[in-house]
PDB file of C-alpha atoms and ligand atoms in Angstrom:
ATOM      1  CA  MET A   1      95.971  94.492  89.950  1.00  0.00           C
ATOM      2  CA  LEU A   2      94.594  92.681  92.981  1.00  0.00           C
ATOM      3  CA  LEU A   3      94.570  95.986  94.806  1.00  0.00           C
ATOM      4  CA  CYS A   4      92.417  97.607  92.158  1.00  0.00           C
ATOM      5  CA  ARG A   5      89.912  94.739  92.065  1.00  0.00           C
ATOM      6  CA  LEU A   6      89.473  95.010  95.802  1.00  0.00           C
ATOM      7  CA  VAL A   7      88.570  98.677  95.756  1.00  0.00           C
ATOM      8  CA  LEU A   8      86.480  98.975  92.643  1.00  0.00           C
ATOM      9  CA  PRO A   9      82.978  97.989  93.771  1.00  0.00           C
ATOM     10  CA  THR A  10      80.136  98.707  91.412  1.00  0.00           C
ATOM     11  CA  MET A  11      78.585 102.101  91.886  1.00  0.00           C
ATOM     12  CA  PRO A  12      75.696 101.952  94.361  1.00  0.00           C
ATOM     13  CA  SER A  13      72.263 102.294  92.870  1.00  0.00           C
ATOM     14  CA  THR A  14      70.886 105.783  93.253  1.00  0.00           C
ATOM     15  CA  THR A  15      67.586 104.315  94.444  1.00  0.00           C
ATOM     16  CA  SER A  16      68.979 102.054  97.158  1.00  0.00           C
ATOM     17  CA  VAL A  17      69.202 103.217 100.770  1.00  0.00           C
ATOM     18  CA  HIS A  18      72.115 101.950 102.840  1.00  0.00           C
ATOM     19  CA  GLU A  19      72.157 101.736 106.597  1.00  0.00           C
ATOM     20  CA  SER A  20      75.139 104.078 106.708  1.00  0.00           C
ATOM     21  CA  ASP A  21      73.120 106.698 104.781  1.00  0.00           C
ATOM     22  CA  LEU A  22      70.494 106.633 107.520  1.00  0.00           C
ATOM     23  CA  ILE A  23      72.838 107.191 110.447  1.00  0.00           C
ATOM     24  CA  ALA A  24      75.812 109.133 109.097  1.00  0.00           C
ATOM     25  CA  PRO A  25      75.434 112.918 109.150  1.00  0.00           C
ATOM     26  CA  ARG A  26      76.062 114.388 105.720  1.00  0.00           C
ATOM     27  CA  PHE A  27      77.736 117.699 105.092  1.00  0.00           C
ATOM     28  CA  ALA A  28      77.965 119.592 101.853  1.00  0.00           C
ATOM     29  CA  LEU A  29      81.317 119.137 100.157  1.00  0.00           C
ATOM     30  CA  ASP A  30      81.126 122.742  98.958  1.00  0.00           C
ATOM     31  CA  ASP A  31      80.849 124.000 102.559  1.00  0.00           C
ATOM     32  CA  ILE A  32      83.869 122.012 103.730  1.00  0.00           C
ATOM     33  CA  VAL A  33      85.923 123.042 100.709  1.00  0.00           C
ATOM     34  CA  ALA A  34      85.023 126.710 101.210  1.00  0.00           C
ATOM     35  CA  ALA A  35      86.007 126.484 104.891  1.00  0.00           C
ATOM     36  CA  LEU A  36      89.327 124.804 104.018  1.00  0.00           C
ATOM     37  CA  ASP A  37      90.086 127.344 101.277  1.00  0.00           C
ATOM     38  CA  ALA A  38      89.432 130.232 103.663  1.00  0.00           C
ATOM     39  CA  GLU A  39      91.361 128.770 106.593  1.00  0.00           C
ATOM     40  CA  LEU A  40      94.354 127.740 104.478  1.00  0.00           C
ATOM     41  CA  ARG A  41      94.316 130.884 102.289  1.00  0.00           C
ATOM     42  CA  THR A  42      94.443 128.547  99.331  1.00  0.00           C
ATOM     43  CA  SER A  43      94.109 131.231  96.675  1.00  0.00           C
ATOM     44  CA  SER A  44      96.767 133.547  98.090  1.00  0.00           C
ATOM     45  CA  ILE A  45      99.652 131.230  99.060  1.00  0.00           C
ATOM     46  CA  PRO A  46     102.044 130.684  96.122  1.00  0.00           C
ATOM     47  CA  ASP A  47     103.033 127.150  95.150  1.00  0.00           C
ATOM     48  CA  TYR A  48     104.564 124.998  92.422  1.00  0.00           C
ATOM     49  CA  PRO A  49     102.271 124.653  89.372  1.00  0.00           C
ATOM     50  CA  GLY A  50     101.600 120.933  89.829  1.00  0.00           C
ATOM     51  CA  ALA A  51     100.479 121.400  93.408  1.00  0.00           C
ATOM     52  CA  LEU A  52      96.993 122.527  92.261  1.00  0.00           C
ATOM     53  CA  ASN A  53      95.830 123.423  95.752  1.00  0.00           C
ATOM     54  CA  GLY A  54      92.156 123.048  96.623  1.00  0.00           C
ATOM     55  CA  LEU A  55      89.541 120.602  95.387  1.00  0.00           C
ATOM     56  CA  GLN A  56      91.095 118.358  92.741  1.00  0.00           C
ATOM     57  CA  ILE A  57      88.335 115.754  92.309  1.00  0.00           C
ATOM     58  CA  ALA A  58      84.678 116.217  93.278  1.00  0.00           C
ATOM     59  CA  ASN A  59      82.222 113.613  94.561  1.00  0.00           C
ATOM     60  CA  ASP A  60      78.407 113.574  94.604  1.00  0.00           C
ATOM     61  CA  GLY A  61      78.445 116.667  96.825  1.00  0.00           C
ATOM     62  CA  HIS A  62      78.224 115.125 100.293  1.00  0.00           C
ATOM     63  CA  VAL A  63      80.758 114.179 102.958  1.00  0.00           C
ATOM     64  CA  THR A  64      80.224 111.676 105.769  1.00  0.00           C
ATOM     65  CA  ARG A  65      83.773 110.510 106.496  1.00  0.00           C
ATOM     66  CA  VAL A  66      87.147 112.156 105.916  1.00  0.00           C
ATOM     67  CA  ALA A  67      90.479 110.442 105.333  1.00  0.00           C
ATOM     68  CA  VAL A  68      93.735 112.399 105.535  1.00  0.00           C
ATOM     69  CA  ALA A  69      97.109 111.293 104.183  1.00  0.00           C
ATOM     70  CA  VAL A  70     100.438 112.681 103.040  1.00  0.00           C
ATOM     71  CA  ASP A  71     100.293 111.376  99.460  1.00  0.00           C
ATOM     72  CA  ALA A  72      97.504 110.807  96.918  1.00  0.00           C
ATOM     73  CA  SER A  73      99.067 107.472  96.032  1.00  0.00           C
ATOM     74  CA  MET A  74      97.204 104.421  94.734  1.00  0.00           C
ATOM     75  CA  ALA A  75      97.751 102.796  98.129  1.00  0.00           C
ATOM     76  CA  THR A  76      96.192 105.802  99.882  1.00  0.00           C
ATOM     77  CA  ILE A  77      93.204 105.861  97.534  1.00  0.00           C
ATOM     78  CA  ALA A  78      92.678 102.121  98.065  1.00  0.00           C
ATOM     79  CA  GLU A  79      92.736 102.588 101.847  1.00  0.00           C
ATOM     80  CA  ALA A  80      90.311 105.500 101.614  1.00  0.00           C
ATOM     81  CA  ALA A  81      87.928 103.354  99.589  1.00  0.00           C
ATOM     82  CA  VAL A  82      88.098 100.504 102.108  1.00  0.00           C
ATOM     83  CA  LEU A  83      87.462 103.001 104.903  1.00  0.00           C
ATOM     84  CA  GLY A  84      84.382 104.348 103.136  1.00  0.00           C
ATOM     85  CA  ALA A  85      85.741 107.891 103.058  1.00  0.00           C
ATOM     86  CA  ASP A  86      84.098 110.323 100.668  1.00  0.00           C
ATOM     87  CA  LEU A  87      86.671 113.093 101.117  1.00  0.00           C
ATOM     88  CA  LEU A  88      90.412 112.493 100.972  1.00  0.00           C
ATOM     89  CA  ILE A  89      92.657 115.357 102.079  1.00  0.00           C
ATOM     90  CA  VAL A  90      96.309 115.118 101.061  1.00  0.00           C
ATOM     91  CA  HIS A  91      99.471 117.188 101.224  1.00  0.00           C
ATOM     92  CA  HIS A  92     100.822 115.908  97.906  1.00  0.00           C
ATOM     93  CA  GLY A  93      98.024 115.863  95.333  1.00  0.00           C
ATOM     94  CA  LEU A  94      97.380 114.057  92.078  1.00  0.00           C
ATOM     95  CA  PHE A  95      98.865 116.383  89.476  1.00  0.00           C
ATOM     96  CA  TRP A  96     102.532 116.915  90.317  1.00  0.00           C
ATOM     97  CA  GLY A  97     103.615 115.841  86.850  1.00  0.00           C
ATOM     98  CA  GLY A  98     101.692 118.634  85.158  1.00  0.00           C
ATOM     99  CA  LEU A  99      99.448 118.086  82.156  1.00  0.00           C
ATOM    100  CA  GLN A 100      99.431 114.339  81.467  1.00  0.00           C
ATOM    101  CA  PRO A 101      97.100 111.947  79.620  1.00  0.00           C
ATOM    102  CA  VAL A 102      94.741 110.075  81.943  1.00  0.00           C
ATOM    103  CA  VAL A 103      96.167 106.618  81.237  1.00  0.00           C
ATOM    104  CA  GLY A 104      97.905 103.938  83.277  1.00  0.00           C
ATOM    105  CA  MET A 105      98.138 104.720  86.993  1.00  0.00           C
ATOM    106  CA  ALA A 106      96.608 108.177  86.561  1.00  0.00           C
ATOM    107  CA  TYR A 107      93.545 106.500  85.046  1.00  0.00           C
ATOM    108  CA  GLN A 108      93.433 103.815  87.748  1.00  0.00           C
ATOM    109  CA  LYS A 109      93.589 106.412  90.506  1.00  0.00           C
ATOM    110  CA  GLN A 110      90.949 108.708  89.053  1.00  0.00           C
ATOM    111  CA  ARG A 111      88.687 105.777  88.145  1.00  0.00           C
ATOM    112  CA  THR A 112      88.935 104.391  91.680  1.00  0.00           C
ATOM    113  CA  LEU A 113      88.216 107.774  93.230  1.00  0.00           C
ATOM    114  CA  ILE A 114      85.154 108.414  91.079  1.00  0.00           C
ATOM    115  CA  ALA A 115      83.852 104.834  91.366  1.00  0.00           C
ATOM    116  CA  ASN A 116      84.069 105.104  95.154  1.00  0.00           C
ATOM    117  CA  ASN A 117      82.644 108.652  95.305  1.00  0.00           C
ATOM    118  CA  ILE A 118      85.824 110.036  96.916  1.00  0.00           C
ATOM    119  CA  ALA A 119      86.587 113.736  96.531  1.00  0.00           C
ATOM    120  CA  VAL A 120      90.228 114.839  96.780  1.00  0.00           C
ATOM    121  CA  TYR A 121      91.374 118.081  98.381  1.00  0.00           C
ATOM    122  CA  SER A 122      95.076 118.872  98.152  1.00  0.00           C
ATOM    123  CA  THR A 123      96.956 121.437 100.204  1.00  0.00           C
ATOM    124  CA  HIS A 124     100.708 121.774  99.788  1.00  0.00           C
ATOM    125  CA  LEU A 125     102.443 125.026 100.711  1.00  0.00           C
ATOM    126  CA  PRO A 126      99.223 126.504 102.183  1.00  0.00           C
ATOM    127  CA  LEU A 127      99.361 123.699 104.744  1.00  0.00           C
ATOM    128  CA  ASP A 128     103.112 123.982 105.296  1.00  0.00           C
ATOM    129  CA  ALA A 129     102.730 127.688 105.975  1.00  0.00           C
ATOM    130  CA  HIS A 130      99.668 127.620 108.246  1.00  0.00           C
ATOM    131  CA  ALA A 131     100.331 129.292 111.602  1.00  0.00           C
ATOM    132  CA  THR A 132      98.763 126.608 113.817  1.00  0.00           C
ATOM    133  CA  MET A 133      98.076 123.542 111.644  1.00  0.00           C
ATOM    134  CA  GLY A 134     101.131 123.783 109.416  1.00  0.00           C
ATOM    135  CA  ASN A 135     103.563 120.903 109.062  1.00  0.00           C
ATOM    136  CA  ASN A 136     106.412 123.202 110.032  1.00  0.00           C
ATOM    137  CA  VAL A 137     105.033 124.749 113.198  1.00  0.00           C
ATOM    138  CA  LEU A 138     103.654 121.417 114.400  1.00  0.00           C
ATOM    139  CA  LEU A 139     106.933 119.590 113.855  1.00  0.00           C
ATOM    140  CA  ALA A 140     108.854 122.355 115.633  1.00  0.00           C
ATOM    141  CA  ASN A 141     106.445 122.131 118.571  1.00  0.00           C
ATOM    142  CA  ALA A 142     106.684 118.337 118.651  1.00  0.00           C
ATOM    143  CA  ILE A 143     110.476 118.620 118.865  1.00  0.00           C
ATOM    144  CA  GLY A 144     110.121 121.143 121.678  1.00  0.00           C
ATOM    145  CA  LEU A 145     111.248 124.182 119.696  1.00  0.00           C
ATOM    146  CA  THR A 146     109.286 127.425 119.786  1.00  0.00           C
ATOM    147  CA  PRO A 147     109.259 129.401 116.523  1.00  0.00           C
ATOM    148  CA  SER A 148     109.952 133.119 116.753  1.00  0.00           C
ATOM    149  CA  SER A 149     110.165 134.015 113.071  1.00  0.00           C
ATOM    150  CA  GLY A 150     109.409 132.837 109.577  1.00  0.00           C
ATOM    151  CA  PHE A 151     111.861 131.025 107.315  1.00  0.00           C
ATOM    152  CA  GLY A 152     111.957 129.462 103.855  1.00  0.00           C
ATOM    153  CA  ASN A 153     110.934 132.396 101.724  1.00  0.00           C
ATOM    154  CA  PHE A 154     109.096 131.289  98.583  1.00  0.00           C
ATOM    155  CA  LYS A 155     107.849 133.966  96.191  1.00  0.00           C
ATOM    156  CA  GLY A 156     107.601 136.501  99.002  1.00  0.00           C
ATOM    157  CA  ILE A 157     105.998 134.239 101.626  1.00  0.00           C
ATOM    158  CA  ASP A 158     107.722 132.530 104.544  1.00  0.00           C
ATOM    159  CA  ILE A 159     106.436 128.979 104.344  1.00  0.00           C
ATOM    160  CA  SER A 160     108.327 127.781 107.386  1.00  0.00           C
ATOM    161  CA  VAL A 161     109.689 128.710 110.787  1.00  0.00           C
ATOM    162  CA  ALA A 162     112.876 129.454 112.707  1.00  0.00           C
ATOM    163  CA  GLY A 163     113.758 130.298 116.284  1.00  0.00           C
ATOM    164  CA  GLU A 164     116.367 130.591 118.993  1.00  0.00           C
ATOM    165  CA  THR A 165     117.275 128.319 121.869  1.00  0.00           C
ATOM    166  CA  ASP A 166     120.392 127.230 123.747  1.00  0.00           C
ATOM    167  CA  ILE A 167     120.556 123.467 124.059  1.00  0.00           C
ATOM    168  CA  ASP A 168     122.858 120.651 123.025  1.00  0.00           C
ATOM    169  CA  ALA A 169     122.441 119.792 119.367  1.00  0.00           C
ATOM    170  CA  THR A 170     122.319 116.138 120.416  1.00  0.00           C
ATOM    171  CA  ASP A 171     119.107 116.951 122.322  1.00  0.00           C
ATOM    172  CA  VAL A 172     117.568 118.348 119.129  1.00  0.00           C
ATOM    173  CA  LEU A 173     118.768 115.264 117.264  1.00  0.00           C
ATOM    174  CA  GLU A 174     117.312 112.815 119.781  1.00  0.00           C
ATOM    175  CA  ARG A 175     114.006 114.652 120.058  1.00  0.00           C
ATOM    176  CA  THR A 176     113.689 114.779 116.286  1.00  0.00           C
ATOM    177  CA  ARG A 177     114.510 111.075 116.097  1.00  0.00           C
ATOM    178  CA  ALA A 178     111.803 110.300 118.643  1.00  0.00           C
ATOM    179  CA  VAL A 179     109.158 112.321 116.782  1.00  0.00           C
ATOM    180  CA  VAL A 180     109.766 110.914 113.311  1.00  0.00           C
ATOM    181  CA  ALA A 181     110.222 107.362 114.629  1.00  0.00           C
ATOM    182  CA  ARG A 182     106.479 107.376 115.359  1.00  0.00           C
ATOM    183  CA  TYR A 183     105.966 107.585 111.610  1.00  0.00           C
ATOM    184  CA  GLY A 184     108.687 105.169 110.561  1.00  0.00           C
ATOM    185  CA  GLY A 185     111.276 107.883 109.995  1.00  0.00           C
ATOM    186  CA  THR A 186     114.979 107.998 110.789  1.00  0.00           C
ATOM    187  CA  VAL A 187     117.394 110.928 110.995  1.00  0.00           C
ATOM    188  CA  ARG A 188     120.721 111.425 109.233  1.00  0.00           C
ATOM    189  CA  THR A 189     122.995 114.391 109.802  1.00  0.00           C
ATOM    190  CA  SER A 190     125.332 116.441 107.619  1.00  0.00           C
ATOM    191  CA  VAL A 191     127.953 116.745 110.376  1.00  0.00           C
ATOM    192  CA  PRO A 192     128.144 115.029 113.788  1.00  0.00           C
ATOM    193  CA  ALA A 193     125.847 116.634 116.347  1.00  0.00           C
ATOM    194  CA  GLN A 194     128.093 115.767 119.308  1.00  0.00           C
ATOM    195  CA  GLY A 195     129.749 118.688 121.025  1.00  0.00           C
ATOM    196  CA  ARG A 196     127.646 121.339 119.307  1.00  0.00           C
ATOM    197  CA  ARG A 197     125.125 123.806 120.704  1.00  0.00           C
ATOM    198  CA  CYS A 198     121.887 124.656 118.965  1.00  0.00           C
ATOM    199  CA  ARG A 199     121.306 128.383 119.310  1.00  0.00           C
ATOM    200  CA  ARG A 200     119.619 129.354 116.059  1.00  0.00           C
ATOM    201  CA  TRP A 201     117.541 126.764 114.308  1.00  0.00           C
ATOM    202  CA  ALA A 202     115.387 126.640 111.189  1.00  0.00           C
ATOM    203  CA  LEU A 203     113.000 123.969 110.029  1.00  0.00           C
ATOM    204  CA  ILE A 204     111.411 123.094 106.675  1.00  0.00           C
ATOM    205  CA  THR A 205     109.498 119.843 106.378  1.00  0.00           C
ATOM    206  CA  GLY A 206     109.649 117.680 103.263  1.00  0.00           C
ATOM    207  CA  GLY A 207     112.235 118.451 100.594  1.00  0.00           C
ATOM    208  CA  GLY A 208     113.448 121.579 102.363  1.00  0.00           C
ATOM    209  CA  ALA A 209     117.212 121.417 101.855  1.00  0.00           C
ATOM    210  CA  SER A 210     118.326 123.315  98.748  1.00  0.00           C
ATOM    211  CA  SER A 211     121.010 125.816  97.795  1.00  0.00           C
ATOM    212  CA  ASP A 212     118.431 128.569  98.305  1.00  0.00           C
ATOM    213  CA  THR A 213     117.435 127.508 101.824  1.00  0.00           C
ATOM    214  CA  LEU A 214     121.062 126.908 102.827  1.00  0.00           C
ATOM    215  CA  ARG A 215     121.889 130.410 101.590  1.00  0.00           C
ATOM    216  CA  GLU A 216     119.049 131.788 103.694  1.00  0.00           C
ATOM    217  CA  ALA A 217     120.270 129.770 106.692  1.00  0.00           C
ATOM    218  CA  ARG A 218     123.778 131.136 106.277  1.00  0.00           C
ATOM    219  CA  ALA A 219     122.506 134.717 106.025  1.00  0.00           C
ATOM    220  CA  ARG A 220     120.400 134.242 109.163  1.00  0.00           C
ATOM    221  CA  GLY A 221     123.180 132.683 111.250  1.00  0.00           C
ATOM    222  CA  ILE A 222     121.386 129.346 111.563  1.00  0.00           C
ATOM    223  CA  ASP A 223     123.470 126.576 113.169  1.00  0.00           C
ATOM    224  CA  THR A 224     120.905 123.742 113.082  1.00  0.00           C
ATOM    225  CA  PHE A 225     118.580 123.080 110.148  1.00  0.00           C
ATOM    226  CA  ILE A 226     115.889 120.422 110.462  1.00  0.00           C
ATOM    227  CA  THR A 227     114.324 119.198 107.243  1.00  0.00           C
ATOM    228  CA  GLY A 228     112.951 116.115 105.548  1.00  0.00           C
ATOM    229  CA  GLU A 229     115.375 115.571 102.720  1.00  0.00           C
ATOM    230  CA  GLY A 230     117.516 117.309 100.134  1.00  0.00           C
ATOM    231  CA  PRO A 231     119.854 116.601  97.245  1.00  0.00           C
ATOM    232  CA  HIS A 232     123.344 115.326  97.970  1.00  0.00           C
ATOM    233  CA  HIS A 233     125.006 118.647  97.223  1.00  0.00           C
ATOM    234  CA  THR A 234     123.263 120.133 100.256  1.00  0.00           C
ATOM    235  CA  THR A 235     125.247 117.796 102.520  1.00  0.00           C
ATOM    236  CA  VAL A 236     128.463 118.991 100.894  1.00  0.00           C
ATOM    237  CA  GLU A 237     127.477 122.636 101.222  1.00  0.00           C
ATOM    238  CA  ALA A 238     126.439 122.082 104.833  1.00  0.00           C
ATOM    239  CA  GLN A 239     129.769 120.473 105.719  1.00  0.00           C
ATOM    240  CA  GLU A 240     131.641 123.337 104.098  1.00  0.00           C
ATOM    241  CA  GLU A 241     129.574 125.844 106.099  1.00  0.00           C
ATOM    242  CA  ASP A 242     129.720 123.777 109.321  1.00  0.00           C
ATOM    243  CA  LEU A 243     125.924 123.662 109.345  1.00  0.00           C
ATOM    244  CA  LEU A 244     124.213 120.783 111.126  1.00  0.00           C
ATOM    245  CA  ILE A 245     121.361 119.548 108.936  1.00  0.00           C
ATOM    246  CA  LEU A 246     119.037 116.889 110.286  1.00  0.00           C
ATOM    247  CA  TYR A 247     117.490 114.971 107.377  1.00  0.00           C
ATOM    248  CA  ALA A 248     114.458 113.492 109.126  1.00  0.00           C
ATOM    249  CA  GLY A 249     112.583 112.045 106.154  1.00  0.00           C
ATOM    250  CA  HIS A 250     110.187 113.660 103.704  1.00  0.00           C
ATOM    251  CA  TYR A 251     107.176 111.537 104.631  1.00  0.00           C
ATOM    252  CA  ALA A 252     107.622 111.500 108.410  1.00  0.00           C
ATOM    253  CA  THR A 253     108.108 115.258 108.659  1.00  0.00           C
ATOM    254  CA  GLU A 254     104.858 115.935 106.786  1.00  0.00           C
ATOM    255  CA  THR A 255     102.435 113.738 108.721  1.00  0.00           C
ATOM    256  CA  LEU A 256     101.279 116.276 111.303  1.00  0.00           C
ATOM    257  CA  GLY A 257      99.558 118.937 109.198  1.00  0.00           C
ATOM    258  CA  VAL A 258      96.972 116.723 107.537  1.00  0.00           C
ATOM    259  CA  GLN A 259      96.117 115.180 110.914  1.00  0.00           C
ATOM    260  CA  ALA A 260      95.551 118.648 112.352  1.00  0.00           C
ATOM    261  CA  LEU A 261      93.265 119.403 109.417  1.00  0.00           C
ATOM    262  CA  GLY A 262      91.294 116.205 110.061  1.00  0.00           C
ATOM    263  CA  ALA A 263      90.785 117.205 113.688  1.00  0.00           C
ATOM    264  CA  TRP A 264      89.841 120.745 112.639  1.00  0.00           C
ATOM    265  CA  ILE A 265      87.162 119.456 110.245  1.00  0.00           C
ATOM    266  CA  GLU A 266      85.753 117.160 112.921  1.00  0.00           C
ATOM    267  CA  GLN A 267      85.604 120.006 115.413  1.00  0.00           C
ATOM    268  CA  ARG A 268      83.970 122.349 112.935  1.00  0.00           C
ATOM    269  CA  PHE A 269      81.624 120.004 111.061  1.00  0.00           C
ATOM    270  CA  GLY A 270      81.406 116.896 113.243  1.00  0.00           C
ATOM    271  CA  VAL A 271      82.650 114.679 110.418  1.00  0.00           C
ATOM    272  CA  PRO A 272      84.739 111.704 111.622  1.00  0.00           C
ATOM    273  CA  TRP A 273      88.225 111.430 110.187  1.00  0.00           C
ATOM    274  CA  SER A 274      91.072 108.925 109.972  1.00  0.00           C
ATOM    275  CA  PHE A 275      94.777 109.272 109.226  1.00  0.00           C
ATOM    276  CA  LEU A 276      95.972 106.843 106.572  1.00  0.00           C
ATOM    277  CA  HIS A 277      99.586 106.068 107.503  1.00  0.00           C
ATOM    278  CA  LEU A 278     101.350 104.914 104.355  1.00  0.00           C
ATOM    279  CA  PRO A 279     105.096 105.561 104.655  1.00  0.00           C
ATOM    280  CA  THR A 280     107.000 105.903 101.414  1.00  0.00           C
ATOM    281  CA  GLY A 281     110.527 105.184 102.621  1.00  0.00           C
ATOM    282  CA  SER A 282     111.680 108.689 101.767  1.00  0.00           C
TER     283      SER A 282
HETATM  284 ZN1   ZN B   1     106.386 117.302 100.601  1.00  0.00          ZN
END
């Protein structure tokens, strides 16, 4: 409750002029949303129903400061309000649970957003799949792996990446550990990495390990699969198939895409942005 009291200031008077209004450049929310929708191909990338990609909550129509984060959690919204952001861009949006009454935490979150004039733009698989700002390609690059093909087919679209190399699997493990450690992440493996070579790898950030993706990995001859997390049965299946899976954390593996989007908006519109780092433990 303390959190909510801190971030629920009274709405500013429409007749008052604040110093920040005089110096901060203002950009039309509609222009930024249209640019994001076009760049991310929001209307053409398939996704889960609750993802609701695109603008989820509007504001008064202007943007002066952008915040980006992985999750549209109450903690994220509170941080965005303290920052004075009027556009919050997230990978995991507000409506994952589907049609729900606006009560309890859903009410608190939407009330706080509207009271603080914060618009929310959510981009899930469109961000994962993006060729240069996607979570997948950026994580692969950060680990030092160069994608050469798509992976993770979802409703006809490859949302992720795969490639070939010839290095010790322990190198992949240590590099992955180093990358996700910057975001509080750790790495667990399905089988020991020692003594193995990584020749064909695939990568899906977030909850990428499933029977479907393991089947695709098997069919593609993948020996090393880097992902965020997956259900327990995927570890069993991986052991049976002698597949090295690196479970590098859902949150930590999905921190890069939204930051790239923040930088892209600043470059294109000149709007300052901040990354709100709020690890979830997953
Ligand atoms: Zn995710």
